[in-house]
């Protein structure tokens, strides 16, 4: 194909006037007279790339010579239709692209129309927007504009491609954006288009157009073309424009990418292993805002550590988390390795309860019955009373008083979080014992998963007004959003399914094993119910804290610290009482937060201690049903048993949940209580993060739908609209290609 194109150009060149500058005739030093855009295309033509034929009107041509130059160009290219574009001397530089600044005229035919288009392009060099851009970015003294005339490509599909991710800087990703018809609507920002992210030989459609634009094969072909262009220009990341016409892929333009961020690195500032999907991380499906990080999380974790020392003898050294590219990562041991656990040696009853892990009834008698009573009889009533009492003070409190309210509620939430990690964590440990018993004594005979035995224990709880979409107080609560509760699935059917599973297990066991099974099952079901009851009330204080923060934001606006009250979330704690404006810092932080929100963070940064990693591996192994693993399958944690096949709906924002139709598979970064109504519609749930104790795991069991959590990058590897099969017992997701 490229040889044929070269032959056609050679034939045309024998007929062209000697002083007409064709793309293929441009030398390596041509940029000074024809601009970098044309010079780059000339090099690509000589390398055999499928660039439409083009002729240059150089920057130095006087106005009176333009009619002759246009006539000469048309003798080479024909009457049209043509595309008439700028190729300014200062355009398409590595640090100044001038993208979209100069005039472009498409589909022009005939001498008069082409001459008018050439004049319009040249005149656009004096437009206000170009002059302003040149002052800010362009080199001094390079104002000349050559004009490139090319045969028009009447494209069925066209677009742009970047050989590095322009948001994250990832050099291993090529981002392809496409639209039907001409690609100028993308370049000019008039349409968003369909977007693909290509990694190696895998293409993922991560933004859909109303109707499909590219096939996966076409997206891969565009990415391969873009990478070949990059190789020509010494591997400098490139921004290309392309088009498909008559089934053939054309290269329309190539320029170096500008303002490309450094590649994102996931490195912890502290030693040890730091996880995304543990404890608070399960409640933070996006980067944390500065005020949440420096105030709420810091306060909660300080109180959490204090109560852990007082009640369990565990001494986790602060900080318990780090933020990497804005994302929260937690260490179960803090920054002190295994040393924090040594305090348990001074608490022999707790140590005994942990050592006898295969006898969870011992642990309950020694520790967790007491901890459960403390939560239900003391901690929860005290938390509720605090929120009710301090709610009456918000409207009358001054800034210092508002800060005190938030401190008190954050402390209470930190103490409540410690109780969840203790009592709710024990529920997970008991379930692990049940899973191990099932794997050793029942799965060989009955198959399946232990998860059916701890599913459908309670009718799904009505959505609380304090249910959140993120632990970060930046996001409104369910009560503020007016989110209606979901329609629960037939709870009686889940109860009956669990009852039949229990009877089948008892029938398959000898009397001694049956007694052990009943003891473990009763305890696992008891603490699963407690966990489901306990977890939703962690955020009782969030509506109150958001009201207090709204008033603090208004105060900051009056003092000129920020421009809008909602900007308060992008201040740091110590900046709340500043005397000077922080508007520029807030704007920078908002931009960075939005950029980081598009990242897909890893589940683990650093390395966990070998003992901790082994404990995790040993605990998870019996929870997974045996299953055939085929190439391309995604693997995560088995969170809720069952299999379901349906259309994947990738949703990253609660505002987009109307897109999920009944019977579709919800694919998201993580779910929190405000997402609960979606479980009534979903056939299954798949999340990037989370754990067996996370919201998605618990609620999926209540609704009786399969769930796989902690896949890591499901939202990056599953395209919206693809058909998938979710195996919640095995923790596998199969993506169907047809």
XYZ file of C-alpha atoms in Angstrom:
738
model
C 0.000 0.000 0.000
C 2.768 2.424 0.982
C 4.773 1.481 -2.163
C 1.734 2.322 -4.301
C 1.391 5.687 -2.574
C 5.069 6.399 -3.198
C 4.662 5.512 -6.872
C 1.728 7.888 -7.261
C 3.754 10.707 -5.721
C 6.675 10.028 -8.044
C 4.344 10.245 -11.024
C 2.895 13.519 -9.771
C 6.324 15.033 -9.156
C 7.320 14.658 -12.805
C 4.466 17.009 -13.737
C 4.929 19.589 -10.968
C 6.429 23.056 -11.507
C 10.001 23.214 -10.273
C 9.346 25.843 -7.600
C 6.379 24.074 -5.945
C 7.517 22.418 -2.692
C 5.998 18.990 -2.279
C 6.103 17.153 1.054
C 8.346 14.393 -0.278
C 10.847 16.968 -1.600
C 11.423 18.684 1.747
C 14.899 18.273 3.173
C 15.939 17.826 6.781
C 16.520 21.589 7.120
C 13.148 22.658 5.695
C 11.493 23.592 8.994
C 12.858 27.150 8.825
C 10.781 27.932 5.715
C 7.858 25.490 5.811
C 7.401 24.932 9.557
C 7.784 21.832 11.689
C 4.385 20.356 10.825
C 5.199 20.144 7.125
C 8.824 19.162 7.739
C 7.704 16.287 9.978
C 5.174 15.090 7.416
C 7.814 15.316 4.696
C 10.119 13.038 6.683
C 7.270 10.589 7.288
C 6.396 10.556 3.570
C 10.003 9.709 2.737
C 9.858 6.886 5.309
C 6.835 5.419 3.523
C 4.018 6.445 5.881
C 0.500 6.815 4.380
C 0.399 10.636 4.364
C -1.959 12.340 1.858
C -0.208 14.218 -0.976
C 0.659 17.787 -0.036
C 2.156 21.004 -1.422
C 3.589 23.961 0.530
C 3.173 27.695 0.139
C 6.248 28.805 2.067
C 6.225 31.385 4.832
C 8.120 33.985 2.830
C 5.809 34.127 -0.203
C 4.583 37.700 -0.873
C 0.846 38.343 -1.095
C 0.967 39.138 -4.820
C 2.514 35.713 -5.559
C -0.228 33.713 -3.858
C -2.516 33.295 -6.936
C 0.375 31.792 -8.893
C 1.381 29.515 -6.019
C -2.185 28.262 -5.618
C -2.409 27.604 -9.355
C 0.848 25.644 -9.219
C -0.376 23.657 -6.206
C -3.604 22.730 -7.960
C -1.633 21.521 -10.973
C -0.099 18.936 -8.630
C -3.053 18.091 -6.392
C -6.012 18.670 -8.688
C -8.976 20.970 -8.160
C -9.911 19.449 -4.813
C -11.433 18.951 -2.428
C -8.405 19.981 -0.385
C -7.521 20.518 3.260
C -5.739 23.825 3.869
C -3.770 24.007 7.126
C -1.112 26.125 8.770
C 2.493 25.039 9.171
C 3.900 27.928 11.170
C 7.613 28.206 11.869
C 6.945 28.105 15.635
C 4.196 25.461 15.425
C 4.481 21.842 16.636
C 7.553 22.469 18.762
C 8.322 20.261 21.730
C 7.345 22.987 24.214
C 4.750 24.890 22.159
C 2.305 22.999 19.946
C 0.014 25.912 18.914
C -2.605 23.148 18.563
C -5.913 24.571 17.333
C -4.632 28.154 17.320
C -4.328 28.767 13.570
C -7.144 28.544 11.042
C -7.867 25.271 9.206
C -10.155 25.127 6.154
C -11.436 21.759 4.946
C -13.124 20.525 1.796
C -12.306 23.470 -0.493
C -12.249 23.148 -4.300
C -11.321 25.434 -7.182
C -8.736 28.221 -7.510
C -10.822 30.998 -5.978
C -11.912 29.043 -2.884
C -8.428 27.629 -2.301
C -6.818 31.079 -2.634
C -9.291 32.478 -0.110
C -8.516 29.595 2.285
C -4.755 30.195 1.996
C -5.233 33.868 2.843
C -7.435 33.011 5.835
C -4.809 30.651 7.220
C -2.027 33.212 6.795
C -4.144 35.963 8.323
C -4.919 33.826 11.391
C -1.317 34.392 12.527
C -2.495 37.855 13.619
C -5.588 36.656 15.504
C -5.707 37.666 19.145
C -5.587 34.082 20.446
C -2.481 33.261 18.360
C -0.687 36.437 19.417
C -1.438 35.729 23.088
C -0.280 32.107 22.784
C 2.914 33.177 20.994
C 3.717 35.667 23.749
C 3.237 32.993 26.401
C 4.857 30.012 24.665
C 6.359 30.748 21.290
C 9.976 31.650 20.527
C 10.645 35.282 19.680
C 10.943 36.289 16.043
C 9.324 33.172 14.518
C 5.995 34.516 13.306
C 6.037 33.224 9.721
C 3.280 30.884 8.549
C 3.654 28.436 5.694
C 0.431 26.936 4.326
C 0.023 23.226 3.660
C -2.429 22.099 0.976
C -3.288 18.391 0.991
C -5.690 16.139 -0.816
C -8.734 15.877 1.410
C -9.309 12.518 3.083
C -13.059 11.954 3.222
C -12.971 9.840 6.342
C -15.553 7.480 7.738
C -13.734 7.510 11.091
C -10.965 9.797 12.324
C -9.325 11.038 15.476
C -6.146 11.576 17.445
C -3.703 9.305 19.261
C -1.091 9.913 21.949
C 1.809 7.512 22.395
C 1.918 8.304 26.120
C -1.020 8.816 28.440
C -1.426 12.622 28.566
C -2.981 12.454 32.039
C -0.658 10.048 33.826
C 2.477 10.247 31.696
C 2.491 6.443 31.327
C 4.763 5.698 28.364
C 3.502 2.126 28.001
C -0.013 3.333 27.103
C -1.267 4.719 23.793
C -4.520 6.670 24.039
C -6.682 6.637 20.891
C -9.707 8.925 20.567
C -12.099 8.517 17.642
C -15.235 10.005 16.138
C -17.272 9.422 13.021
C -16.533 11.743 10.126
C -13.876 14.430 10.414
C -11.568 14.511 13.422
C -11.561 18.298 13.713
C -14.463 18.093 16.171
C -12.076 16.310 18.546
C -9.133 18.628 17.963
C -11.358 21.690 18.420
C -12.960 20.256 21.553
C -16.470 20.105 20.060
C -16.881 16.398 20.883
C -15.421 13.965 23.409
C -15.443 10.932 21.130
C -14.811 7.290 21.854
C -11.579 6.595 23.717
C -9.353 3.514 23.795
C -6.302 2.803 25.929
C -3.849 0.416 24.280
C -1.228 -1.466 26.282
C 0.893 -3.789 24.183
C -1.493 -5.889 22.111
C -4.518 -5.239 24.333
C -6.977 -2.420 23.618
C -9.575 -1.288 26.145
C -12.445 1.037 25.260
C -12.709 3.223 28.366
C -15.075 5.880 27.017
C -17.921 5.039 24.687
C -19.601 7.170 22.053
C -23.398 6.904 21.531
C -22.629 4.329 18.823
C -19.458 2.268 18.446
C -16.778 3.990 16.357
C -13.719 1.710 16.215
C -13.253 -2.020 16.406
C -10.515 -3.346 18.667
C -8.469 -4.245 15.572
C -8.725 -0.671 14.272
C -7.719 0.778 17.653
C -4.671 -1.506 17.691
C -3.801 -0.461 14.124
C -3.931 3.245 15.036
C -1.785 2.630 18.119
C 0.749 0.678 16.066
C 0.915 3.526 13.516
C 1.437 6.069 16.302
C 4.240 4.031 17.874
C 5.975 3.715 14.489
C 5.814 7.498 14.139
C 7.354 7.858 17.598
C 10.212 5.569 16.569
C 11.003 7.883 13.638
C 11.356 10.856 15.992
C 13.874 9.295 18.383
C 11.154 7.809 20.611
C 9.837 11.231 21.632
C 6.127 10.719 22.552
C 3.910 11.845 19.674
C 0.454 13.326 19.167
C -0.892 12.214 15.781
C -4.048 12.820 13.769
C -5.334 9.924 11.666
C -8.296 8.863 9.537
C -9.825 5.731 8.032
C -11.155 6.211 4.496
C -12.239 3.329 2.307
C -10.809 0.902 4.839
C -7.348 2.482 4.617
C -5.597 4.168 7.548
C -4.094 7.605 6.778
C -1.646 9.674 8.826
C -2.661 13.352 8.736
C -0.335 15.004 11.215
C 2.342 14.277 13.831
C 3.758 16.531 16.510
C 5.676 15.995 19.765
C 3.483 15.848 22.857
C 3.728 18.918 25.064
C 3.183 19.361 28.816
C 3.490 15.604 29.283
C 3.663 14.804 33.006
C 6.435 12.646 34.354
C 5.439 8.971 34.515
C 3.522 8.129 37.658
C 5.541 6.202 40.230
C 3.981 4.145 42.990
C 6.647 4.333 45.663
C 6.026 4.714 49.378
C 7.853 7.445 51.309
C 8.145 4.957 54.203
C 9.479 1.394 54.356
C 7.270 -1.676 54.603
C 4.192 -2.860 52.762
C 1.235 -0.521 52.197
C -2.102 -1.754 50.863
C -4.993 -0.066 49.069
C -7.703 -2.531 50.033
C -7.451 -2.694 53.795
C -9.412 -0.926 56.528
C -10.012 2.758 55.615
C -8.763 2.136 52.082
C -11.945 0.170 51.397
C -13.931 3.362 52.061
C -11.858 5.624 49.794
C -12.547 4.824 46.109
C -10.692 7.917 44.881
C -7.795 10.169 45.966
C -8.203 11.933 49.288
C -8.550 15.689 49.478
C -5.942 17.659 51.450
C -8.303 18.566 54.311
C -9.411 14.954 54.725
C -5.810 13.744 54.778
C -4.411 16.343 57.162
C -7.377 16.509 59.520
C -9.968 13.724 59.393
C -7.671 10.776 58.670
C -4.899 12.038 60.937
C -7.346 12.524 63.807
C -9.149 9.200 63.308
C -5.930 7.204 63.113
C -4.442 8.843 66.203
C -7.518 7.862 68.210
C -7.547 4.406 66.597
C -3.949 3.791 67.691
C -4.644 5.041 71.223
C -7.659 2.738 71.697
C -5.757 -0.223 70.205
C -3.122 0.225 72.902
C -5.694 0.587 75.669
C -7.962 -2.327 74.764
C -5.738 -4.866 72.979
C -2.166 -3.996 73.869
C -1.263 -3.364 70.234
C 1.039 -0.400 69.649
C 0.749 0.631 65.988
C 3.206 3.493 65.388
C 1.805 6.436 63.484
C 1.356 7.134 60.668
C -0.904 4.232 59.776
C -1.155 5.411 56.191
C 0.686 7.175 53.414
C -0.737 8.957 50.395
C 0.865 8.136 47.058
C -0.284 10.185 44.083
C -3.144 11.273 46.321
C -4.342 7.706 47.025
C -4.603 6.245 50.516
C -2.415 3.249 51.399
C -2.619 1.576 54.802
C -0.223 -0.614 56.713
C -1.789 -3.099 59.140
C 1.362 -2.691 61.244
C 1.933 1.022 60.804
C 5.484 2.012 59.982
C 7.019 -0.228 62.654
C 7.030 -3.673 61.020
C 6.145 -6.496 63.409
C 7.244 -4.596 66.525
C 3.734 -3.261 67.304
C 2.492 -6.814 67.855
C 4.953 -7.393 70.698
C 2.657 -5.566 73.104
C 0.264 -8.517 72.930
C 2.857 -10.583 74.813
C 1.917 -8.523 77.865
C -1.751 -9.492 77.350
C -1.692 -13.315 77.730
C -5.468 -13.727 77.430
C -5.495 -11.971 74.047
C -2.410 -13.887 72.934
C -4.120 -17.160 73.898
C -7.221 -16.194 71.907
C -5.117 -15.551 68.815
C -3.033 -18.711 69.138
C -6.169 -20.866 69.426
C -7.396 -19.565 66.068
C -8.879 -22.940 65.082
C -11.062 -22.742 68.192
C -12.778 -19.386 67.631
C -15.100 -20.029 70.576
C -12.053 -19.593 72.829
C -11.347 -16.212 71.261
C -14.929 -15.152 71.762
C -14.969 -16.063 75.451
C -11.622 -14.410 76.163
C -11.828 -11.220 74.085
C -14.517 -10.658 71.502
C -17.677 -11.173 73.519
C -16.363 -8.364 75.725
C -15.461 -6.195 72.716
C -18.881 -6.778 71.171
C -20.646 -5.731 74.369
C -18.432 -2.645 74.594
C -19.450 -1.640 71.067
C -23.168 -2.268 71.452
C -23.716 -1.086 75.032
C -21.238 1.780 75.336
C -19.501 2.934 72.181
C -22.426 3.147 69.741
C -24.811 4.898 72.197
C -22.046 7.358 73.122
C -21.316 8.106 69.445
C -25.011 8.672 68.696
C -25.425 10.934 71.715
C -22.386 13.004 70.718
C -23.706 13.556 67.193
C -27.160 14.501 68.465
C -25.800 16.874 71.124
C -23.267 18.631 68.904
C -25.692 18.960 65.975
C -27.498 21.606 67.995
C -24.289 23.667 68.293
C -23.291 23.984 64.635
C -25.265 27.081 63.685
C -24.137 29.133 66.691
C -20.488 28.042 66.948
C -17.624 30.283 65.859
C -14.681 28.941 63.851
C -12.895 27.620 66.935
C -16.087 25.961 68.133
C -16.713 24.393 64.729
C -13.185 22.969 64.731
C -13.789 21.528 68.190
C -16.982 19.820 66.989
C -15.111 18.200 64.113
C -12.277 17.096 66.409
C -14.725 15.407 68.787
C -16.627 13.614 66.032
C -13.432 12.518 64.253
C -12.126 11.098 67.548
C -15.375 9.185 68.049
C -15.191 7.862 64.486
C -11.597 6.739 65.070
C -12.654 4.835 68.175
C -15.553 3.290 66.270
C -13.188 2.279 63.469
C -11.012 0.472 66.004
C -14.065 -1.457 67.174
C -14.909 -2.430 63.592
C -11.365 -3.649 63.002
C -11.539 -5.669 66.223
C -15.081 -7.095 66.190
C -15.580 -7.020 62.420
C -12.069 -8.369 61.970
C -12.937 -11.245 64.274
C -15.954 -11.990 62.064
C -13.563 -12.362 59.151
C -11.257 -14.639 61.203
C -14.159 -16.897 62.199
C -15.301 -17.085 58.594
C -11.768 -18.132 57.693
C -12.047 -21.054 60.121
C -15.390 -22.013 58.549
C -13.880 -21.770 55.051
C -10.968 -23.978 56.081
C -13.323 -26.565 57.616
C -15.483 -26.540 54.477
C -12.476 -26.908 52.165
C -11.103 -29.889 54.108
C -14.280 -31.785 55.011
C -17.111 -30.717 52.688
C -15.882 -29.392 49.347
C -14.524 -32.791 48.209
C -18.062 -34.179 48.576
C -20.389 -31.226 48.006
C -18.279 -28.824 45.954
C -19.265 -25.175 46.049
C -18.312 -22.570 48.623
C -18.776 -21.907 52.320
C -20.089 -18.455 51.404
C -23.642 -19.718 50.958
C -23.619 -20.543 54.681
C -23.046 -16.888 55.637
C -25.246 -15.267 52.973
C -28.722 -13.820 53.339
C -28.468 -13.685 57.129
C -30.333 -10.392 57.457
C -32.835 -8.510 55.344
C -30.816 -5.726 53.650
C -30.841 -2.625 55.835
C -32.587 0.495 54.559
C -30.151 3.104 53.280
C -29.182 5.462 56.102
C -29.039 9.244 55.537
C -25.440 9.099 56.792
C -24.450 6.475 54.190
C -21.475 7.761 52.230
C -20.045 7.426 48.755
C -16.545 8.037 50.149
C -15.100 8.362 53.634
C -13.600 11.613 52.349
C -16.011 14.265 53.608
C -15.665 16.060 50.267
C -18.489 13.878 48.892
C -22.135 14.489 49.938
C -23.912 11.812 51.965
C -26.837 9.726 50.732
C -29.219 11.931 52.711
C -27.948 15.064 50.976
C -28.208 13.413 47.570
C -31.684 12.023 48.218
C -30.659 8.532 47.104
C -33.623 6.145 47.391
C -33.184 2.720 48.944
C -32.850 -0.316 46.701
C -35.521 -2.965 46.256
C -34.208 -6.046 48.083
C -34.200 -9.349 46.303
C -36.365 -12.135 47.676
C -34.762 -12.590 51.080
C -36.816 -15.699 51.826
C -35.242 -17.477 48.846
C -31.740 -16.749 50.176
C -32.710 -18.014 53.612
C -34.070 -21.224 52.106
C -30.945 -21.704 49.998
C -28.776 -21.290 53.087
C -30.943 -23.707 55.098
C -30.627 -26.381 52.398
C -26.858 -25.867 52.288
C -26.631 -26.280 56.073
C -28.589 -29.534 55.959
C -26.457 -30.862 53.111
C -23.324 -30.129 55.125
C -24.641 -31.869 58.218
C -25.674 -34.878 56.164
C -22.170 -35.229 54.733
C -20.387 -35.202 58.119
C -19.731 -37.769 60.818
C -21.205 -36.966 64.272
C -17.965 -35.545 65.734
C -17.340 -33.393 62.672
C -20.994 -32.342 62.687
C -20.637 -30.975 66.218
C -17.513 -29.025 65.237
C -19.298 -27.730 62.151
C -22.331 -26.535 64.128
C -20.126 -24.745 66.667
C -18.065 -22.966 63.987
C -21.109 -22.181 61.826
C -23.063 -20.654 64.706
C -20.166 -18.388 65.592
C -19.479 -17.405 61.969
C -23.130 -16.508 61.379
C -23.362 -14.634 64.676
C -20.400 -12.394 63.941
C -21.339 -11.948 60.295
C -24.648 -10.492 61.531
C -22.813 -8.290 64.035
C -20.478 -7.030 61.310
C -23.399 -6.161 59.023
C -25.048 -4.291 61.887
C -21.904 -2.510 63.049
C -20.249 -1.240 59.880
C -22.889 1.192 58.487
C -22.793 3.401 61.592
C -19.124 4.322 61.233
C -20.244 7.445 59.365
C -22.947 8.602 61.798
C -21.041 11.854 62.244
C -20.438 12.687 58.573
C -23.559 14.846 58.007
C -22.642 16.852 61.123
C -19.000 17.308 60.089
C -20.042 18.397 56.584
C -22.365 21.034 58.067
C -19.534 22.331 60.244
C -17.142 22.370 57.282
C -19.666 24.264 55.165
C -19.687 27.033 57.783
C -15.882 27.007 58.018
C -15.766 27.298 54.231
C -18.051 30.337 54.344
C -15.781 31.895 56.961
C -12.736 31.301 54.754
C -14.523 33.005 51.851
C -15.294 36.063 54.000
C -11.638 36.279 55.039
C -10.450 35.972 51.430
C -8.671 32.653 51.973
C -10.663 30.856 49.243
C -13.061 31.909 46.514
C -15.858 29.400 47.124
C -17.003 27.623 50.278
C -16.552 24.146 48.753
C -12.862 24.952 48.178
C -12.373 24.352 51.900
C -11.762 20.644 51.197
C -8.637 21.551 49.228
C -7.051 23.444 52.107
C -4.793 21.755 54.627
C -5.773 21.803 58.290
C -3.363 24.568 59.328
C -4.519 26.816 56.453
C -8.096 27.153 57.747
C -7.178 30.163 59.873
C -4.793 31.782 57.383
C -4.930 35.534 56.790
C -3.982 35.493 53.112
C -5.458 33.937 49.981
C -4.818 30.279 49.215
C -6.768 30.407 45.943
C -3.805 29.515 43.715
C -2.854 26.535 45.907
C -6.466 25.347 45.911
C -6.650 25.545 42.112
C -3.424 23.553 41.734
C -4.607 20.914 44.206
C -7.976 20.560 42.481
C -6.245 20.018 39.141
C -3.867 17.459 40.631
C -6.729 15.673 42.418
C -8.689 15.413 39.158
C -5.628 14.036 37.375
C -4.892 11.499 40.127
C -8.525 10.377 40.125
C -7.992 8.897 36.667
C -5.153 6.666 37.893
C -5.550 2.996 38.714
C -3.442 2.465 41.846
C -1.860 -0.904 42.647
C -3.195 -2.934 45.545
C 0.201 -3.105 47.254
C 3.177 -0.757 47.367
C 6.349 -2.073 48.945
C 6.645 -5.505 50.559
C 4.739 -6.970 53.482
C 6.707 -8.920 56.105
C 6.930 -12.555 55.018
C 5.042 -13.733 58.080
C 2.150 -11.351 57.385
C 2.058 -12.307 53.696
C 2.009 -16.014 54.584
C -0.802 -15.495 57.081
C -2.847 -13.723 54.407
C -2.160 -16.369 51.763
C -3.043 -19.201 54.144
C -6.267 -17.443 55.169
C -7.446 -16.754 51.607
C -6.595 -20.134 50.072
C -9.535 -22.158 51.493
C -12.010 -19.409 50.590
C -11.486 -19.905 46.857
C -13.417 -22.567 44.954
C -11.328 -24.646 42.535
C -11.944 -23.549 38.949
C -10.311 -23.700 35.543
C -8.200 -20.623 34.874
C -8.116 -19.681 31.218
C -5.803 -17.099 29.621
C -7.117 -13.564 29.916
C -9.213 -14.202 33.023
C -9.095 -11.581 35.759
C -8.480 -12.835 39.276
C -9.458 -11.242 42.566
C -10.831 -12.285 45.942
C -13.956 -14.479 45.994
C -16.392 -12.269 47.901
C -19.883 -13.661 47.246
C -20.571 -17.062 45.697
C -22.413 -17.751 42.460
C -21.954 -17.263 38.726
C -23.525 -14.627 36.516
C -23.018 -13.523 32.924
C -24.037 -10.108 31.679
C -23.039 -6.829 30.084
C -20.373 -4.986 32.072
C -21.178 -1.433 33.075
C -18.037 0.421 34.185
C -19.129 3.179 36.585
C -16.664 5.328 38.518
C -18.987 8.036 39.816
C -22.244 7.781 41.743
C -23.683 10.420 39.412
C -23.535 7.880 36.561
C -25.365 5.029 38.270
C -28.504 5.506 36.162
C -26.504 3.835 33.378
C -26.684 0.477 35.186
C -29.624 -1.524 33.837
C -31.161 -4.503 35.592
C -29.165 -7.663 34.942
C -25.897 -5.884 34.112
C -22.589 -6.404 35.919
C -21.400 -3.442 37.977
C -17.658 -2.829 37.529
C -16.168 -0.068 39.673
C -13.154 0.905 41.747
C -14.882 0.216 45.082
C -18.342 0.499 46.603
C -19.444 2.199 49.795
C -22.854 2.248 51.538
C -24.308 4.910 49.216
C -23.876 2.441 46.337
C -26.123 -0.153 48.017
C -29.267 0.492 45.883
C -27.337 -0.603 42.788
C -27.001 -4.128 44.165
C -30.741 -4.597 43.647
C -30.209 -4.078 39.900
C -26.819 -5.707 39.362
C -26.369 -9.309 38.272
C -22.886 -9.274 39.836
C -20.259 -6.863 41.162
C -16.552 -6.562 40.324
C -14.267 -4.045 42.055
C -10.646 -2.949 41.738
C -10.163 -2.758 45.503
C -11.864 -4.072 48.601
C -11.496 -7.207 50.677
C -13.657 -10.001 52.027
C -14.816 -7.613 54.754
C -15.498 -4.696 52.405
C -18.896 -3.212 51.577
C -19.179 -4.958 48.205
C -18.559 -8.357 49.798
C -21.065 -7.921 52.621
C -23.877 -6.392 50.587
C -23.495 -8.784 47.646
C -24.152 -11.643 50.073
C -27.211 -9.863 51.459
C -28.578 -9.507 47.925
C -27.480 -12.974 46.814
C -25.364 -11.892 43.834
C -21.816 -12.958 42.880
C -18.976 -10.580 43.687
C -15.243 -10.536 43.018
C -13.210 -7.833 44.764
C -9.552 -6.739 44.799
C -9.034 -7.443 41.096
C -6.663 -4.478 41.013
C -7.401 -3.068 37.566
C -10.802 -4.390 36.485
C -11.952 -0.896 35.486
C -8.931 -0.661 33.186
C -9.190 -4.120 31.635
C -12.957 -4.428 31.166
C -14.561 -2.216 28.534
C -17.945 -0.707 29.187
C -20.468 -2.867 27.326
C -18.346 -6.018 27.123
C -19.935 -9.302 28.121
C -18.385 -10.889 31.223
C -18.908 -13.926 33.420
C -18.336 -13.444 37.147
C -17.519 -16.478 39.306
C -17.833 -15.176 42.858
C -16.816 -18.453 44.472
C -13.562 -18.812 42.541
C -12.780 -15.093 42.401
C -12.534 -15.119 38.590
C -13.905 -12.833 35.876
C -13.942 -13.962 32.253
C -14.139 -11.252 29.594
C -15.828 -12.518 26.436
C -14.451 -11.256 23.144
C -17.748 -11.643 21.287
